[in-house]
PDB file of C-alpha atoms in Angstrom:
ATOM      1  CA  UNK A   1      53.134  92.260  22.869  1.00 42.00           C
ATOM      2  CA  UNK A   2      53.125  94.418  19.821  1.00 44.00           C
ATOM      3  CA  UNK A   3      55.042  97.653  20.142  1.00 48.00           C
ATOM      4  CA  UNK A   4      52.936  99.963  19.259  1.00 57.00           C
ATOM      5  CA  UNK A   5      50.925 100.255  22.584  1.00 81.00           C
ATOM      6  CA  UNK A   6      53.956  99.031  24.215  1.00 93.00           C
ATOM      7  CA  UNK A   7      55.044 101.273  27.649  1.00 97.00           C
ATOM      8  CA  UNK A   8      58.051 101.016  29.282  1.00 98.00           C
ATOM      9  CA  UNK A   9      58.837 101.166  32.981  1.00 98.00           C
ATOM     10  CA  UNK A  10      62.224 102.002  34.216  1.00 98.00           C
ATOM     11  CA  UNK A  11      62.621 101.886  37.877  1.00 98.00           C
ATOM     12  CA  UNK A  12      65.890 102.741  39.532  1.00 98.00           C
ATOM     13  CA  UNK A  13      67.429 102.982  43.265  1.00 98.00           C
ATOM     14  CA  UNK A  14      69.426 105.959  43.591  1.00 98.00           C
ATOM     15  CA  UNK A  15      73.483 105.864  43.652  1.00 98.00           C
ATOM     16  CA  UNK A  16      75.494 105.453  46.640  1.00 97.00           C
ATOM     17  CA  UNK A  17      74.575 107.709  49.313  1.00 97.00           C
ATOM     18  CA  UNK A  18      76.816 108.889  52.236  1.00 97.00           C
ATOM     19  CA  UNK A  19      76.001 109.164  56.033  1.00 94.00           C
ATOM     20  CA  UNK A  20      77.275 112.530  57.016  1.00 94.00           C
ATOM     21  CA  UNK A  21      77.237 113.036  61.017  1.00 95.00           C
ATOM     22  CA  UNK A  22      74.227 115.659  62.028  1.00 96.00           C
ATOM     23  CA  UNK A  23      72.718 115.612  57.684  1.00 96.00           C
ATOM     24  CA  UNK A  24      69.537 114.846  57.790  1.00 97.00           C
ATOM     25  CA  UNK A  25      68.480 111.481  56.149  1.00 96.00           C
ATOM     26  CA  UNK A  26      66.371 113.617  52.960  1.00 97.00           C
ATOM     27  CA  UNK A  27      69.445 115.867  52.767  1.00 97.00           C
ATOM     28  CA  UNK A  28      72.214 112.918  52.282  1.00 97.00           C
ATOM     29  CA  UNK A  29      74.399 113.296  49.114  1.00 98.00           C
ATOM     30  CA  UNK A  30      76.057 110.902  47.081  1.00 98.00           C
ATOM     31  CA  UNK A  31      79.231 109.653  48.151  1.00 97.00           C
ATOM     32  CA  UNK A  32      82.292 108.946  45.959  1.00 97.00           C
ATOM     33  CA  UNK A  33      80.994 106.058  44.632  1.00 96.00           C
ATOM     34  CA  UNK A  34      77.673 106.618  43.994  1.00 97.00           C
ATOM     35  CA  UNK A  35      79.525 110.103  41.773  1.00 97.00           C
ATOM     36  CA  UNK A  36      80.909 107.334  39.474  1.00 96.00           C
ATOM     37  CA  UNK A  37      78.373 105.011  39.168  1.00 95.00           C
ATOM     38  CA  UNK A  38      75.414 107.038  38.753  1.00 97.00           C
ATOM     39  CA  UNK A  39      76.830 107.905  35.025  1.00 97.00           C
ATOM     40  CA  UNK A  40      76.673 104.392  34.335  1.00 97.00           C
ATOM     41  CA  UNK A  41      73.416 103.904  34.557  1.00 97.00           C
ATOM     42  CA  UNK A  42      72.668 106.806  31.835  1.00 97.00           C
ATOM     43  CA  UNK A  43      75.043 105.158  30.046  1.00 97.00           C
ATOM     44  CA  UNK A  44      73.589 101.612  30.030  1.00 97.00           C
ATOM     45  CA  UNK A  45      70.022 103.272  29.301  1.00 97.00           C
ATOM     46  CA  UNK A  46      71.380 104.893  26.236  1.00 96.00           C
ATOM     47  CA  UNK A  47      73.343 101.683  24.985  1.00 96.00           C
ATOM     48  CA  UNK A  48      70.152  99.743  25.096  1.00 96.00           C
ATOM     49  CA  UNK A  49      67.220 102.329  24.063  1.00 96.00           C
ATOM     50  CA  UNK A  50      65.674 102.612  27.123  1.00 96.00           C
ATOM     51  CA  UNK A  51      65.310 106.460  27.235  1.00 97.00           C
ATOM     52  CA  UNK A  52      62.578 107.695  29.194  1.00 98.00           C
ATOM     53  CA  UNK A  53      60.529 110.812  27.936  1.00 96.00           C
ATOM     54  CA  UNK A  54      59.212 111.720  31.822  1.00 98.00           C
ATOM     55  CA  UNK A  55      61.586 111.272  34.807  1.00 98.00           C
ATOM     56  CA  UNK A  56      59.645 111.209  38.410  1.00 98.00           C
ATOM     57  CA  UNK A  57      62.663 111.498  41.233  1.00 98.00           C
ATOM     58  CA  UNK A  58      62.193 111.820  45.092  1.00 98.00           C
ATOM     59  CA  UNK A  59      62.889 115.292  45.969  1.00 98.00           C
ATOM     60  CA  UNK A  60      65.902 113.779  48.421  1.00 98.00           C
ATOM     61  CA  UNK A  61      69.026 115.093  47.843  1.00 98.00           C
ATOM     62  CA  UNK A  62      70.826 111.656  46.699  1.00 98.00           C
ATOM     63  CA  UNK A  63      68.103 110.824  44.332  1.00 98.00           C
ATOM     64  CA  UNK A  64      68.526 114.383  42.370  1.00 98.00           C
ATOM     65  CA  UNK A  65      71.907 114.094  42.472  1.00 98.00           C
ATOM     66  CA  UNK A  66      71.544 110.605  40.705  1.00 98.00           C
ATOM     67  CA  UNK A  67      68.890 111.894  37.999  1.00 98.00           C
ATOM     68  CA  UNK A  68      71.642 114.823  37.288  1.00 98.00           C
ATOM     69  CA  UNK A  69      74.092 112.544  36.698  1.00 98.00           C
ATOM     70  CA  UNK A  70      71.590 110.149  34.357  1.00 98.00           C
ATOM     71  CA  UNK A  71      70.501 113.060  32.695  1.00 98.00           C
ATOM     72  CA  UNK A  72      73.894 114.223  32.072  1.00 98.00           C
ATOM     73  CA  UNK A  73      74.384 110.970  29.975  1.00 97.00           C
ATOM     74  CA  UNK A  74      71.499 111.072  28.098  1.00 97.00           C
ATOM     75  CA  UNK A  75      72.641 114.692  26.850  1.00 97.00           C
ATOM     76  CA  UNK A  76      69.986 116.419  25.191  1.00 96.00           C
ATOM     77  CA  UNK A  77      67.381 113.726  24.609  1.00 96.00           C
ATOM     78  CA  UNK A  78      66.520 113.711  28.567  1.00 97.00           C
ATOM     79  CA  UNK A  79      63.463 114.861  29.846  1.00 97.00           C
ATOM     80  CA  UNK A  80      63.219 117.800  32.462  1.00 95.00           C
ATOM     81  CA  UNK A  81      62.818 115.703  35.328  1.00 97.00           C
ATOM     82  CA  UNK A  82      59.603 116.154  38.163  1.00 97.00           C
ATOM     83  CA  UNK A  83      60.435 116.220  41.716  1.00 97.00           C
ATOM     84  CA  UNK A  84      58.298 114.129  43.343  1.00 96.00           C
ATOM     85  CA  UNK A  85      57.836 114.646  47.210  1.00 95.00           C
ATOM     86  CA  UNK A  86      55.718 111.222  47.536  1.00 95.00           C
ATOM     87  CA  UNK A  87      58.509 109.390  46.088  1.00 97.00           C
ATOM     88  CA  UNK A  88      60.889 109.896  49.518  1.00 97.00           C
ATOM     89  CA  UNK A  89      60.531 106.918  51.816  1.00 94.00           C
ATOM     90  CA  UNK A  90      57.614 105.728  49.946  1.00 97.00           C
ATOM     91  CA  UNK A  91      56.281 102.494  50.329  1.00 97.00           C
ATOM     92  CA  UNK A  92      55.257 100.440  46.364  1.00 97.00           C
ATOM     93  CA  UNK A  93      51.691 101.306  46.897  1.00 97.00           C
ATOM     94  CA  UNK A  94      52.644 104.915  47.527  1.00 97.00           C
ATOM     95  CA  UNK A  95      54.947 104.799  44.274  1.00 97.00           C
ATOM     96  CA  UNK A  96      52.613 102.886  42.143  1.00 97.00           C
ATOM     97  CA  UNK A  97      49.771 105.786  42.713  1.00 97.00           C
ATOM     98  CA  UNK A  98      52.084 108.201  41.543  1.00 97.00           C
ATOM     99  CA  UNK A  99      52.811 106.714  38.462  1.00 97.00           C
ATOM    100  CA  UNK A 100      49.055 105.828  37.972  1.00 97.00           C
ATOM    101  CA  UNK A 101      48.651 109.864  37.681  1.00 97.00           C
ATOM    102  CA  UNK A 102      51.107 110.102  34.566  1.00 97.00           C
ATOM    103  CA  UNK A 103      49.696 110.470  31.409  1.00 96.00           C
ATOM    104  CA  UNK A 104      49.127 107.929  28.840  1.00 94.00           C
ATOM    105  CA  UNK A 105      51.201 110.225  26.583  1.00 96.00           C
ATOM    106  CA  UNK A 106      54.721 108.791  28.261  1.00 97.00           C
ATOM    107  CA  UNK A 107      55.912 106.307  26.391  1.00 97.00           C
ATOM    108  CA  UNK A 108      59.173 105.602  28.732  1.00 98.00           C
ATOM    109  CA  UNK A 109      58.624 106.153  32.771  1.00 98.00           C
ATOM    110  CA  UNK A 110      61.321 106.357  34.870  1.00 98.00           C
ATOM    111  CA  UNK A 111      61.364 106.577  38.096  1.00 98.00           C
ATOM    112  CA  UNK A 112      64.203 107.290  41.102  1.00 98.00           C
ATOM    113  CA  UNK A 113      63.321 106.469  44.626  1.00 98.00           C
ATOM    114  CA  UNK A 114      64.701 104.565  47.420  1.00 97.00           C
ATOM    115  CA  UNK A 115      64.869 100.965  48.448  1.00 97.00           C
ATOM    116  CA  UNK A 116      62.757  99.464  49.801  1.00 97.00           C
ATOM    117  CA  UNK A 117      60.143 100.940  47.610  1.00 97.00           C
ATOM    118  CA  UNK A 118      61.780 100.375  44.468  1.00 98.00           C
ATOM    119  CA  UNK A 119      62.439  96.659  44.780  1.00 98.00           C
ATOM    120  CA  UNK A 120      58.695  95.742  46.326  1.00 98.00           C
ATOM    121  CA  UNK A 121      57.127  98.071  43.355  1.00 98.00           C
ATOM    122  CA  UNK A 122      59.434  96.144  40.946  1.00 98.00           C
ATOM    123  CA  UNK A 123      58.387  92.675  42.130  1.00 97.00           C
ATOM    124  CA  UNK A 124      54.710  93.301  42.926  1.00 97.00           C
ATOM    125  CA  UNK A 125      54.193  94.911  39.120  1.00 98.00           C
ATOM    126  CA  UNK A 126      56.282  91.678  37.690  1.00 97.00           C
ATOM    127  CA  UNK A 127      54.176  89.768  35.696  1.00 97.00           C
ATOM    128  CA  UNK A 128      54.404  85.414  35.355  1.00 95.00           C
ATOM    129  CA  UNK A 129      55.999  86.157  31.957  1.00 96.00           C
ATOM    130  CA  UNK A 130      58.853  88.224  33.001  1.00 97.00           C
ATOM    131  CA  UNK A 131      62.061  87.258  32.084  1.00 97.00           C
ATOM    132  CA  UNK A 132      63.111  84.664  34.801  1.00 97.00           C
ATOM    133  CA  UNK A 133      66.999  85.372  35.447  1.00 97.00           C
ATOM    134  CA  UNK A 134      65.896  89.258  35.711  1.00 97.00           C
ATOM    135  CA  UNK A 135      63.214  88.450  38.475  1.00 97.00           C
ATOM    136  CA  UNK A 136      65.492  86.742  40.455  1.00 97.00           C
ATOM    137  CA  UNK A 137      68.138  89.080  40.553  1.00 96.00           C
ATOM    138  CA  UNK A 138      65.627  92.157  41.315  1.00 97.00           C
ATOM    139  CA  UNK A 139      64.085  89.538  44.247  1.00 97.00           C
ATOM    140  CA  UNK A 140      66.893  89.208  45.571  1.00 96.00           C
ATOM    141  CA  UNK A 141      69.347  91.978  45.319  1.00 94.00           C
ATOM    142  CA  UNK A 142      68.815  95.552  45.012  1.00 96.00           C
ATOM    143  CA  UNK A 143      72.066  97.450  45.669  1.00 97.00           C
ATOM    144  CA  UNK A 144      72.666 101.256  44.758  1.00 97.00           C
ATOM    145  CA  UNK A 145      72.110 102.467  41.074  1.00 97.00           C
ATOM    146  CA  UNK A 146      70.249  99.028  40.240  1.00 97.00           C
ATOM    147  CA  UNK A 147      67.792  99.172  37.296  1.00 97.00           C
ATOM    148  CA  UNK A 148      64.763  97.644  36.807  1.00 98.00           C
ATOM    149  CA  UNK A 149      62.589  97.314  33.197  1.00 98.00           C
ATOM    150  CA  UNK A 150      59.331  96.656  32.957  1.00 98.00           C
ATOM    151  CA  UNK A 151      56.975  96.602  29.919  1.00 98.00           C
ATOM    152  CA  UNK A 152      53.399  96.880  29.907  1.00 97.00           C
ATOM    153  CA  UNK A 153      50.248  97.539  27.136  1.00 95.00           C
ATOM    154  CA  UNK A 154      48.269  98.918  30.177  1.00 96.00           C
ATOM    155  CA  UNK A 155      47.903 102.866  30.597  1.00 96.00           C
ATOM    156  CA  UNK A 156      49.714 103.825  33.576  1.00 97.00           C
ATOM    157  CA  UNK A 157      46.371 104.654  35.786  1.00 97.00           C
ATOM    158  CA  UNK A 158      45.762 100.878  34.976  1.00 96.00           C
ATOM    159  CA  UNK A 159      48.863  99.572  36.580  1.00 96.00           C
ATOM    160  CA  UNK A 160      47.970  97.400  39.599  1.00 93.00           C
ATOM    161  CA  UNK A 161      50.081  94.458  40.157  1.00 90.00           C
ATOM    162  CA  UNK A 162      51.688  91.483  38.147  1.00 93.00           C
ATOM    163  CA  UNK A 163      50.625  92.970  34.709  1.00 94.00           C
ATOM    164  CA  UNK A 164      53.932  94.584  33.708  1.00 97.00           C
ATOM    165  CA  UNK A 165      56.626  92.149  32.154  1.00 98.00           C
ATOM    166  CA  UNK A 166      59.890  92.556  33.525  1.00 98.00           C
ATOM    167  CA  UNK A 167      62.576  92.486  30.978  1.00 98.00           C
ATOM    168  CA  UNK A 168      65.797  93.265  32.298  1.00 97.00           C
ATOM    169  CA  UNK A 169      67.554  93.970  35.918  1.00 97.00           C
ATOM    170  CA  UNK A 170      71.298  96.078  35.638  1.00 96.00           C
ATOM    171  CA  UNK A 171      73.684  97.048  38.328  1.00 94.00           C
ATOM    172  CA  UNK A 172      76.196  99.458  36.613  1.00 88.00           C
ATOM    173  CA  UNK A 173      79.141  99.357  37.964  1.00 81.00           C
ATOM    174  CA  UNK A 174      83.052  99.948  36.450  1.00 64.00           C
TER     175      UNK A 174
END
C-alpha cells in the first residue's frame, strides 16, 4: 500500500464505565479506572502517529467522557469531535454506515462506541493481510479503552467488509 491514498481507521471501546444504581445505561460515567486509563490511550496514539483529524463518539456519557480525556492528550492537534447518536448501542453494520458518510477528506477516522459494536466492526472490516498477532487479540479480547487500527486505500463510503488491513490492537493500561 503506498501512503499516499493510504486512510487510517482507529476504532476504540470507551474507558471503564461505572454502574450507578437508578443512572440510566446512556447516562453512565466513567469510573475511577476508566479516569486513568482513558489518557493512555491519547497517549499511545500520539507516541505512534496515529492522530485522527475527525473523531465520531456515541453521544453516551462514558464515551464523551473518554474522547475528553483522548483529546486532552492530543493537546491542540485534536479534532473537535462529532457526537454521533447512531453510534450508542449500535450494531457494526450500524457503525460501518456512519463512517461510510465521512468524507474522503479524513485522512485519520476515529471512532468511540461500545462493545459489542466495536469488536464485530473491527473483525468484519479486517482484511486476510492484517497483521496476524493483532487479529487475534481484537478476536478475542476487547476490554475497556482497547484500540483497534485499520488501514485502507478505499474511500470511506467504499468500506464494506475485509478490505481494511488491520495493523495494530492496544489495551493501555499503567
Amino acid at each position: 500500500m503506498s501512503d499516499h491514498h493510504l486512510k487510517r481507521l482507529v476504532i476504540m471501546r470507551h474507558a471503564k464505565a461505572d454502574w450507578p444504581v437508578g443512572v440510566p445505561d446512556h447516562e453512565r460515567p466513567l469510573e475511577e479506572r476508566g479516569h486513568r486509563e482513558a489518557p493512555l490511550a491519547g497517549q499511545w496514539l500520539l507516541k505512534h502517529g496515529v492522530v485522527p483529524d475527525f473523531i465520531l463518539c456515541s453521544s453516551a456519557l462514558r464515551t464523551r467522557q473518554t474522547c475528553t480525556w483522548v483529546c486532552n492528550e492530543l493537546g491542540e492537534k485534536a479534532p473537535t469531535p462529532k457526537l454521533e447518536d447512531g453510534l450508542y448501542a449500535a450494531s457494526a453494520n450500524r457503525m460501518l454506515t456512519v463512517i461510510n458518510h465521512v468524507p474522503d477528506t479524513v485522512t485519520t477516522l476515529m471512532v468511540i462506541s461500545h462493545m459489542p459494536g466495536v469488536q464485530d466492526l473491527a473483525m468484519h472490516l479486517a482484511s486476510r493481510d492484517s497483521d496476524h498477532d493483532a487479529y487475534m487479540d481484537a478476536a478475542t479480547r476487547y476490554p475497556t479503552s482497547a484500540l483497534t487500527v485499520l488501514e485502507t486505500e478505499k474511500s470511506w463510503a467504499e468500506l464494506d467488509g475485509q478490505d481494511a488491513r488491520l495493523t495494530k490492537f492496544k489495551v493501555p493500561r499503567h
